[in-house]
XYZ file of C-alpha atoms in Angstrom:
407
model
C -30.339 -22.514 -40.018
C -29.114 -20.065 -42.660
C -28.533 -16.408 -41.799
C -30.943 -14.047 -43.547
C -30.382 -10.360 -44.277
C -32.504 -7.292 -43.536
C -31.492 -4.044 -45.266
C -32.828 -0.637 -44.207
C -33.300 2.007 -46.883
C -34.733 5.411 -47.636
C -38.089 4.005 -48.635
C -38.880 0.302 -48.723
C -36.665 -1.894 -46.571
C -35.807 -5.367 -47.851
C -35.750 -8.785 -46.164
C -33.623 -11.302 -48.043
C -34.133 -14.987 -47.229
C -31.008 -17.091 -47.442
C -31.690 -20.048 -49.738
C -28.660 -21.896 -48.413
C -26.965 -22.170 -51.808
C -25.248 -18.786 -51.855
C -28.288 -16.927 -53.183
C -31.012 -14.863 -51.549
C -34.638 -14.098 -52.387
C -36.614 -10.963 -51.581
C -39.433 -12.012 -49.210
C -40.224 -8.525 -47.938
C -43.808 -8.306 -49.125
C -44.672 -11.803 -47.966
C -43.108 -11.138 -44.572
C -44.766 -7.722 -44.225
C -41.674 -5.802 -43.093
C -41.209 -3.313 -45.948
C -41.833 -0.132 -43.922
C -41.626 2.827 -46.300
C -39.980 5.231 -43.838
C -36.386 6.398 -43.707
C -34.802 3.324 -42.181
C -31.405 3.846 -40.581
C -30.858 0.896 -38.228
C -32.437 -2.431 -37.285
C -31.943 -5.309 -34.866
C -33.489 -8.722 -34.373
C -34.530 -9.593 -30.833
C -36.980 -11.900 -29.106
C -39.151 -9.181 -27.610
C -41.777 -11.502 -26.099
C -39.421 -14.430 -25.398
C -41.453 -16.907 -27.429
C -38.416 -18.414 -29.134
C -38.833 -16.503 -32.409
C -36.868 -13.444 -33.453
C -38.826 -10.221 -33.834
C -37.602 -7.146 -35.709
C -37.116 -3.568 -34.523
C -36.604 -0.889 -37.182
C -35.259 2.554 -36.263
C -36.419 5.369 -38.557
C -34.953 8.838 -39.019
C -36.919 11.761 -40.510
C -38.931 12.748 -43.564
C -36.908 14.761 -46.069
C -38.271 15.251 -49.592
C -35.596 16.802 -51.865
C -38.137 17.899 -54.472
C -39.754 20.152 -51.886
C -36.508 21.868 -50.891
C -34.591 24.442 -52.924
C -30.829 24.093 -52.869
C -30.671 27.838 -53.525
C -32.420 28.557 -50.244
C -29.768 29.173 -47.557
C -32.210 27.852 -44.973
C -33.018 24.663 -46.866
C -30.859 22.460 -44.637
C -31.350 23.857 -41.132
C -30.901 20.605 -39.192
C -32.850 17.504 -38.159
C -35.340 19.284 -35.911
C -36.696 21.176 -38.934
C -38.078 17.936 -40.359
C -40.742 15.553 -39.146
C -39.395 12.642 -37.153
C -40.589 9.181 -38.122
C -41.823 6.585 -35.624
C -39.884 3.376 -35.170
C -41.415 -0.054 -35.764
C -41.538 -3.344 -33.875
C -42.568 -6.353 -35.937
C -43.613 -9.526 -34.129
C -42.662 -12.829 -35.722
C -45.810 -14.884 -36.373
C -43.728 -18.076 -36.668
C -44.840 -18.716 -40.252
C -42.495 -16.442 -42.183
C -44.653 -13.350 -41.680
C -44.570 -10.472 -39.200
C -47.135 -8.086 -37.702
C -46.572 -4.491 -36.667
C -47.124 -4.370 -32.885
C -45.502 -0.994 -32.236
C -48.646 0.449 -30.667
C -49.563 -2.510 -28.472
C -45.952 -2.886 -27.313
C -46.013 0.714 -26.054
C -43.248 1.794 -28.433
C -45.104 4.240 -30.661
C -43.736 7.788 -30.419
C -43.606 10.738 -32.772
C -41.008 13.481 -32.810
C -37.907 11.318 -32.412
C -35.219 10.966 -35.074
C -33.367 7.711 -34.490
C -29.805 7.154 -35.640
C -29.325 3.629 -34.296
C -30.874 0.978 -32.056
C -29.192 -1.331 -29.557
C -30.952 -4.330 -27.983
C -29.602 -5.805 -24.739
C -30.718 -6.939 -21.285
C -30.218 -3.667 -19.444
C -31.386 -4.898 -16.029
C -30.168 -8.511 -16.386
C -33.657 -9.894 -15.711
C -33.863 -12.287 -18.663
C -35.679 -10.196 -21.256
C -34.391 -7.850 -23.938
C -34.551 -4.069 -23.544
C -33.965 -1.429 -26.237
C -31.787 1.695 -26.320
C -32.379 4.292 -29.051
C -29.742 6.866 -30.017
C -31.600 9.924 -31.329
C -30.479 12.916 -33.370
C -31.022 16.157 -31.406
C -33.746 14.679 -29.201
C -33.274 12.786 -25.907
C -32.244 9.154 -26.163
C -34.639 6.428 -25.056
C -34.216 3.347 -22.864
C -37.176 1.036 -23.336
C -37.497 -1.522 -20.518
C -39.228 -4.799 -21.360
C -41.775 -6.108 -18.855
C -41.046 -9.697 -19.917
C -44.166 -9.956 -22.040
C -43.097 -7.700 -24.888
C -44.447 -4.409 -23.547
C -42.053 -1.523 -22.996
C -41.789 1.728 -21.046
C -39.094 4.399 -21.358
C -36.921 5.151 -18.312
C -34.064 7.028 -20.025
C -34.508 10.326 -18.177
C -34.979 8.676 -14.776
C -32.045 6.315 -15.356
C -29.736 9.114 -16.522
C -29.101 8.039 -20.127
C -31.232 10.541 -22.071
C -28.776 13.478 -22.144
C -25.049 14.091 -21.955
C -23.278 15.313 -18.816
C -24.211 18.963 -19.416
C -27.882 18.249 -20.042
C -27.798 18.465 -23.818
C -29.266 16.111 -26.409
C -26.847 16.705 -29.304
C -26.934 14.306 -32.217
C -26.390 10.818 -30.830
C -25.081 8.342 -33.378
C -24.523 4.986 -31.765
C -24.462 3.120 -28.442
C -21.977 0.410 -27.475
C -22.731 -1.837 -24.497
C -20.280 -3.662 -22.236
C -18.814 -3.864 -18.739
C -15.984 -1.329 -18.895
C -15.049 -1.208 -15.191
C -15.309 -4.903 -14.326
C -18.101 -4.622 -11.762
C -20.409 -7.069 -13.565
C -22.851 -4.388 -14.726
C -23.385 -3.446 -18.369
C -22.381 0.122 -19.205
C -23.225 2.253 -22.265
C -20.974 4.418 -24.430
C -22.718 6.873 -26.787
C -21.052 8.675 -29.702
C -22.388 12.138 -30.484
C -22.043 15.183 -32.685
C -21.337 17.030 -29.437
C -19.950 15.620 -26.195
C -20.421 11.871 -25.988
C -21.269 9.921 -22.849
C -19.869 6.984 -20.916
C -22.762 5.853 -18.742
C -21.603 3.556 -15.929
C -24.397 1.519 -14.390
C -24.740 1.592 -10.609
C -26.035 -1.234 -8.374
C -29.253 0.757 -7.943
C -30.010 0.499 -11.670
C -29.150 4.103 -12.491
C -26.321 5.443 -14.636
C -23.601 8.028 -14.039
C -22.022 9.842 -16.978
C -18.271 9.398 -16.435
C -17.150 10.796 -19.784
C -14.697 13.214 -18.214
C -13.635 11.150 -15.218
C -12.750 8.308 -17.591
C -10.486 10.512 -19.693
C -12.730 10.102 -22.740
C -13.917 13.710 -22.650
C -10.437 15.098 -23.211
C -9.497 12.395 -25.720
C -12.575 12.875 -27.923
C -13.515 16.551 -27.588
C -11.880 17.646 -30.863
C -13.744 15.127 -33.001
C -17.190 14.300 -34.349
C -17.781 10.668 -33.436
C -20.032 8.310 -35.404
C -19.348 4.623 -34.924
C -18.107 3.495 -31.518
C -17.351 -0.118 -30.584
C -15.883 -1.866 -27.572
C -12.963 -4.140 -28.415
C -10.437 -5.988 -26.269
C -7.364 -5.023 -28.290
C -4.827 -7.236 -26.523
C -7.096 -9.895 -24.967
C -6.227 -8.657 -21.483
C -9.853 -8.846 -20.307
C -10.602 -5.104 -20.464
C -12.922 -3.464 -22.984
C -11.077 -0.864 -25.024
C -12.744 1.505 -27.480
C -12.476 2.262 -31.196
C -14.190 5.384 -32.545
C -14.726 6.346 -36.192
C -14.598 10.142 -36.553
C -15.486 12.419 -39.443
C -16.861 15.838 -40.244
C -20.629 16.182 -40.416
C -20.510 19.085 -42.877
C -17.404 18.773 -45.071
C -15.193 16.043 -46.512
C -12.303 17.080 -44.306
C -10.814 14.062 -42.596
C -10.289 13.217 -38.940
C -8.236 10.453 -37.402
C -9.996 7.452 -35.877
C -9.331 6.783 -32.206
C -8.065 3.634 -30.509
C -8.404 4.069 -26.752
C -7.092 1.612 -24.176
C -8.913 0.811 -20.932
C -6.900 0.111 -17.782
C -9.734 -2.063 -16.432
C -11.244 0.621 -14.215
C -12.857 2.664 -17.004
C -9.857 4.973 -17.373
C -8.805 5.406 -20.982
C -5.587 6.488 -22.699
C -4.654 6.993 -26.341
C -3.447 3.730 -27.909
C -3.318 5.166 -31.418
C 0.500 5.399 -31.562
C 0.830 1.636 -31.094
C -2.238 0.890 -33.208
C -0.440 1.457 -36.498
C -0.291 3.983 -39.315
C -4.051 3.944 -39.899
C -4.695 5.776 -36.637
C -2.572 8.665 -37.898
C -4.455 8.903 -41.207
C -7.368 11.380 -41.494
C -10.514 9.946 -43.104
C -14.153 10.982 -43.040
C -15.078 7.965 -40.958
C -18.586 6.756 -40.269
C -19.262 3.126 -39.345
C -17.036 0.625 -37.600
C -17.355 -3.007 -36.618
C -15.410 -5.594 -34.629
C -14.765 -9.014 -36.155
C -12.241 -11.823 -36.216
C -12.044 -12.447 -39.947
C -9.112 -14.865 -39.723
C -10.315 -16.639 -36.550
C -6.952 -16.248 -34.832
C -8.513 -15.057 -31.573
C -7.371 -11.453 -32.023
C -10.136 -8.978 -32.771
C -9.923 -7.023 -36.020
C -11.678 -3.797 -37.052
C -13.569 -2.698 -40.160
C -14.116 1.042 -40.694
C -16.070 2.763 -43.465
C -15.670 6.335 -44.670
C -17.442 8.810 -46.939
C -15.884 9.156 -50.413
C -13.315 6.495 -49.589
C -12.815 2.754 -49.445
C -13.463 0.577 -46.429
C -10.499 -0.141 -44.153
C -9.976 -3.656 -42.764
C -7.499 -3.523 -39.890
C -5.899 -6.837 -38.957
C -4.897 -7.146 -35.323
C -1.175 -7.910 -35.144
C -0.833 -7.762 -31.359
C 1.542 -10.368 -29.904
C -0.331 -13.596 -29.142
C 0.703 -13.603 -25.487
C -2.756 -13.395 -23.900
C -5.508 -15.997 -23.964
C -9.091 -15.768 -25.154
C -12.374 -17.616 -25.697
C -15.000 -17.205 -28.385
C -18.549 -18.576 -28.046
C -20.844 -19.434 -30.930
C -24.300 -20.223 -29.576
C -27.225 -22.062 -31.132
C -30.680 -21.967 -29.590
C -33.137 -24.865 -29.713
C -36.085 -23.924 -27.532
C -34.908 -20.317 -27.540
C -34.436 -18.336 -30.749
C -31.997 -19.970 -33.165
C -29.339 -17.262 -32.725
C -29.625 -17.507 -28.930
C -29.879 -13.714 -28.698
C -30.550 -12.801 -25.099
C -28.356 -15.517 -23.577
C -26.562 -14.174 -20.508
C -23.062 -15.459 -19.870
C -20.738 -15.439 -16.873
C -17.141 -16.634 -17.203
C -14.951 -17.406 -14.181
C -11.200 -17.714 -14.744
C -9.010 -17.497 -11.667
C -9.435 -14.056 -10.136
C -11.411 -12.751 -13.123
C -15.189 -12.843 -13.609
C -16.546 -11.602 -16.923
C -20.146 -10.964 -17.881
C -21.407 -10.818 -21.440
C -24.582 -11.273 -23.448
C -25.271 -12.740 -26.865
C -27.081 -9.987 -28.766
C -27.862 -8.982 -32.309
C -24.920 -6.751 -33.257
C -25.680 -3.066 -33.705
C -23.825 0.092 -34.594
C -23.869 3.153 -36.793
C -24.624 1.763 -40.276
C -22.672 -1.433 -39.492
C -22.891 -4.602 -37.424
C -20.113 -6.554 -35.743
C -19.389 -10.272 -35.462
C -22.233 -11.786 -33.370
C -19.996 -14.306 -31.601
C -19.219 -13.578 -27.951
C -15.496 -12.940 -27.440
C -13.672 -12.500 -24.131
C -10.011 -11.820 -23.432
C -8.484 -13.709 -20.503
C -5.020 -12.227 -20.109
C -2.495 -14.760 -18.772
C -5.151 -17.090 -17.357
C -4.658 -20.533 -18.905
C -7.844 -22.254 -17.756
C -11.492 -21.281 -17.424
C -12.857 -22.622 -14.158
C -16.525 -22.209 -14.987
C -18.913 -20.852 -17.615
C -22.547 -20.279 -16.682
C -25.113 -19.614 -19.407
C -28.689 -18.525 -18.850
C -30.492 -19.296 -22.102
C -33.544 -17.148 -22.990
C -35.965 -20.045 -22.412
C -34.984 -20.087 -18.734
C -32.626 -23.071 -18.788
C -29.216 -22.588 -17.191
C -26.100 -24.495 -18.185
C -22.743 -24.787 -16.442
C -19.465 -25.912 -17.978
C -16.301 -26.479 -15.941
C -12.584 -26.723 -16.710
C -12.879 -25.212 -20.184
C -9.802 -24.814 -22.358
C -8.776 -21.351 -23.502
C -7.854 -20.191 -27.021
C -10.737 -21.865 -28.822
C -13.984 -21.158 -30.636
C -16.496 -23.068 -28.535
C -19.766 -23.992 -30.243
C -22.580 -24.532 -27.746
C -26.068 -25.843 -28.458
C -28.842 -25.071 -26.018
C -29.648 -28.145 -23.900
C -33.079 -29.684 -24.334
C -33.821 -29.384 -20.627
């Protein structure tokens, strides 16, 4: 019942087991998840839906400084000049150890250079899929067959490249329903033009980066971390982007972009506070509610600078709900639980997933803004084990702790 910690590194990754007394122990070797590659991102997911969390590790590339001369002007030509490292999927054996099943799961590839991994139920069929943001190679969308075997559909689905057919350095993918149609969309930050992939009822995606206004708003910046956040609890997913130069320490402002509910964005930086006028060399960002007041806060990291914790001071005029889930037959974190919330004329879809991002992870609790709606008519949860649960007449403005029913 205690949250453990997995840390990716250049070299051996580390799994820390939470002892429950405020201390941790290194159980990496016993667990078998050290992986000596260049780890850059990781998520826990129940790949085979057996009720135990498995581990996916995204690796970058092999760079050995001792073999490169800093005097050589061609020593740092870019990521494609170095060998990409394969990612890893570790299956939980249910006894504190893991086995590498990358090959048998169909996930082994060479030549990719991952920057981050995002796990979510892309097709809403009850199993967890995987999206990989790659550096200068096409992104990947691994679809789970329900038994823990995967196949990539990124090119066919329209999420491998940006709108002009390029595969510039992708950094991070954020997932959420940005236009309110009940389908999960994907926003990708990039060294070049990013992408807002809106999912269609046919299971394909359309890149609406420019139609959404995001192309014009972001074109001057190099984006790293990108997270969806409902700034004012009005029920629409807004966007926060951490920007920074890839080659110098020159700063860029971070972006706070407001969604009108139809996937049209405008600059909300002027009302976001002084921070959004301050250039930093931003990298990671995360969404959290550190004071549990129901208003989502932001944490942003930067190179050669401190971290910035931004407290949300929006007027508390809109309502909200936060869900903290606990699995019993499903995995303890209830990752993979699909959620539908009905409040008056508003229907919201969400999923409990392992948080992901560029070098950071957000609060894992599911948060929804409800606007002026004062009562939730119905919440439907589809737990990973297959059990569904319905709650009616739920109060707003609360952190609701839900335990998976036994049957």
